Amino acid sequence: MASSGVLPLELIDKCIGSRIWIIMKGDKELVGTLRGFDDYVNMVLEDVIEYEITPEGRRVTRLDQILLNGNNIAIMVPGGQPPYED
């Protein structure tokens, strides 16, 4: 437990309606507005920008809404954005 006494799911719950930066396992990162999540941290995101690192460089894809599998999330940064966000 964090020293502030906030549990991880409580922190995620406080982020609903806010922008969140998600770093996935592998070569993808996403920034979007969190609309909801479940106990497995599967998430619904809106107004998403997906960044993927490819051999040709960084590919940017914009998506209206996605359902993200929580098993593939490595790091979540509430209110964050990648340093290279357009």
PDB file of C-alpha atoms in Angstrom:
ATOM      1  CA  MET A   1       0.000   0.000   0.000  1.00  0.00           C
ATOM      2  CA  ALA A   2       1.214   3.494  -0.789  1.00  0.00           C
ATOM      3  CA  SER A   3       2.167   5.754   2.086  1.00  0.00           C
ATOM      4  CA  SER A   4      -0.849   7.962   1.346  1.00  0.00           C
ATOM      5  CA  GLY A   5      -3.164   5.020   2.016  1.00  0.00           C
ATOM      6  CA  VAL A   6      -4.673   5.018  -1.482  1.00  0.00           C
ATOM      7  CA  LEU A   7      -5.163   1.607  -3.068  1.00  0.00           C
ATOM      8  CA  PRO A   8      -4.315   1.160  -6.778  1.00  0.00           C
ATOM      9  CA  LEU A   9      -7.925   0.672  -7.910  1.00  0.00           C
ATOM     10  CA  GLU A  10      -8.971   3.742  -5.900  1.00  0.00           C
ATOM     11  CA  LEU A  11      -6.364   5.827  -7.704  1.00  0.00           C
ATOM     12  CA  ILE A  12      -7.529   4.560 -11.099  1.00  0.00           C
ATOM     13  CA  ASP A  13     -11.142   5.301 -10.102  1.00  0.00           C
ATOM     14  CA  LYS A  14     -10.175   8.918  -9.357  1.00  0.00           C
ATOM     15  CA  CYS A  15      -8.818   9.170 -12.924  1.00  0.00           C
ATOM     16  CA  ILE A  16     -12.158   8.453 -14.628  1.00  0.00           C
ATOM     17  CA  GLY A  17     -12.910  11.366 -16.934  1.00  0.00           C
ATOM     18  CA  SER A  18      -9.247  12.446 -17.015  1.00  0.00           C
ATOM     19  CA  ARG A  19      -6.410  11.906 -19.469  1.00  0.00           C
ATOM     20  CA  ILE A  20      -4.083   9.006 -18.713  1.00  0.00           C
ATOM     21  CA  TRP A  21      -0.807   7.876 -20.302  1.00  0.00           C
ATOM     22  CA  ILE A  22      -0.486   4.097 -20.567  1.00  0.00           C
ATOM     23  CA  ILE A  23       2.774   2.351 -21.386  1.00  0.00           C
ATOM     24  CA  MET A  24       2.155  -1.152 -22.665  1.00  0.00           C
ATOM     25  CA  LYS A  25       4.350  -4.230 -22.592  1.00  0.00           C
ATOM     26  CA  GLY A  26       6.126  -4.087 -25.943  1.00  0.00           C
ATOM     27  CA  ASP A  27       6.428  -1.047 -28.165  1.00  0.00           C
ATOM     28  CA  LYS A  28       3.118   0.774 -27.690  1.00  0.00           C
ATOM     29  CA  GLU A  29       1.984   3.714 -25.595  1.00  0.00           C
ATOM     30  CA  LEU A  30      -1.469   5.239 -25.417  1.00  0.00           C
ATOM     31  CA  VAL A  31      -2.873   8.527 -24.194  1.00  0.00           C
ATOM     32  CA  GLY A  32      -6.618   8.827 -23.767  1.00  0.00           C
ATOM     33  CA  THR A  33      -9.513   9.796 -21.552  1.00  0.00           C
ATOM     34  CA  LEU A  34     -10.385   7.035 -19.089  1.00  0.00           C
ATOM     35  CA  ARG A  35     -14.105   6.233 -19.195  1.00  0.00           C
ATOM     36  CA  GLY A  36     -14.160   3.059 -17.104  1.00  0.00           C
ATOM     37  CA  PHE A  37     -12.328  -0.037 -15.897  1.00  0.00           C
ATOM     38  CA  ASP A  38     -12.928  -3.331 -14.134  1.00  0.00           C
ATOM     39  CA  ASP A  39     -11.172  -5.344 -11.401  1.00  0.00           C
ATOM     40  CA  TYR A  40      -8.738  -6.729 -14.015  1.00  0.00           C
ATOM     41  CA  VAL A  41      -7.847  -3.167 -15.073  1.00  0.00           C
ATOM     42  CA  ASN A  42      -9.373  -3.682 -18.511  1.00  0.00           C
ATOM     43  CA  MET A  43     -10.091  -0.110 -19.582  1.00  0.00           C
ATOM     44  CA  VAL A  44     -12.372   1.848 -21.859  1.00  0.00           C
ATOM     45  CA  LEU A  45     -10.541   4.869 -23.287  1.00  0.00           C
ATOM     46  CA  GLU A  46     -11.837   7.636 -25.560  1.00  0.00           C
ATOM     47  CA  ASP A  47     -10.048  10.161 -27.782  1.00  0.00           C
ATOM     48  CA  VAL A  48      -7.008   7.892 -27.879  1.00  0.00           C
ATOM     49  CA  ILE A  49      -3.620   8.532 -29.438  1.00  0.00           C
ATOM     50  CA  GLU A  50      -1.593   5.338 -29.908  1.00  0.00           C
ATOM     51  CA  TYR A  51       2.177   5.582 -30.331  1.00  0.00           C
ATOM     52  CA  GLU A  52       3.956   2.538 -31.736  1.00  0.00           C
ATOM     53  CA  ILE A  53       7.706   2.228 -32.215  1.00  0.00           C
ATOM     54  CA  THR A  54       8.487   0.507 -35.516  1.00  0.00           C
ATOM     55  CA  PRO A  55      11.752  -0.078 -37.406  1.00  0.00           C
ATOM     56  CA  GLU A  56      10.704   2.831 -39.655  1.00  0.00           C
ATOM     57  CA  GLY A  57      10.149   5.169 -36.707  1.00  0.00           C
ATOM     58  CA  ARG A  58       7.241   6.208 -34.502  1.00  0.00           C
ATOM     59  CA  ARG A  59       3.737   5.577 -35.871  1.00  0.00           C
ATOM     60  CA  VAL A  60       0.826   7.621 -34.471  1.00  0.00           C
ATOM     61  CA  THR A  61      -2.764   6.379 -34.709  1.00  0.00           C
ATOM     62  CA  ARG A  62      -5.840   8.243 -33.481  1.00  0.00           C
ATOM     63  CA  LEU A  63      -8.815   6.208 -32.268  1.00  0.00           C
ATOM     64  CA  ASP A  64     -12.266   7.304 -31.056  1.00  0.00           C
ATOM     65  CA  GLN A  65     -12.746   4.583 -28.436  1.00  0.00           C
ATOM     66  CA  ILE A  66     -10.969   1.381 -27.392  1.00  0.00           C
ATOM     67  CA  LEU A  67     -11.288  -1.462 -24.916  1.00  0.00           C
ATOM     68  CA  LEU A  68      -7.800  -2.124 -23.551  1.00  0.00           C
ATOM     69  CA  ASN A  69      -6.828  -5.508 -22.066  1.00  0.00           C
ATOM     70  CA  GLY A  70      -5.329  -4.905 -18.621  1.00  0.00           C
ATOM     71  CA  ASN A  71      -2.913  -7.864 -18.960  1.00  0.00           C
ATOM     72  CA  ASN A  72      -0.757  -5.882 -21.379  1.00  0.00           C
ATOM     73  CA  ILE A  73      -0.345  -2.717 -19.282  1.00  0.00           C
ATOM     74  CA  ALA A  74       3.103  -2.066 -17.803  1.00  0.00           C
ATOM     75  CA  ILE A  75       2.751   1.498 -16.410  1.00  0.00           C
ATOM     76  CA  MET A  76      -0.085   4.016 -16.016  1.00  0.00           C
ATOM     77  CA  VAL A  77       0.594   7.719 -15.515  1.00  0.00           C
ATOM     78  CA  PRO A  78      -2.528   9.650 -14.462  1.00  0.00           C
ATOM     79  CA  GLY A  79      -2.609  13.037 -16.162  1.00  0.00           C
ATOM     80  CA  GLY A  80       0.640  12.226 -17.952  1.00  0.00           C
ATOM     81  CA  GLN A  81       1.671  12.343 -21.554  1.00  0.00           C
ATOM     82  CA  PRO A  82       4.726  11.166 -23.460  1.00  0.00           C
ATOM     83  CA  PRO A  83       7.458  13.775 -23.849  1.00  0.00           C
ATOM     84  CA  TYR A  84       7.072  13.518 -27.638  1.00  0.00           C
ATOM     85  CA  GLU A  85       3.260  13.944 -27.767  1.00  0.00           C
ATOM     86  CA  ASP A  86       2.148  15.909 -30.818  1.00  0.00           C
TER      87      ASP A  86
END
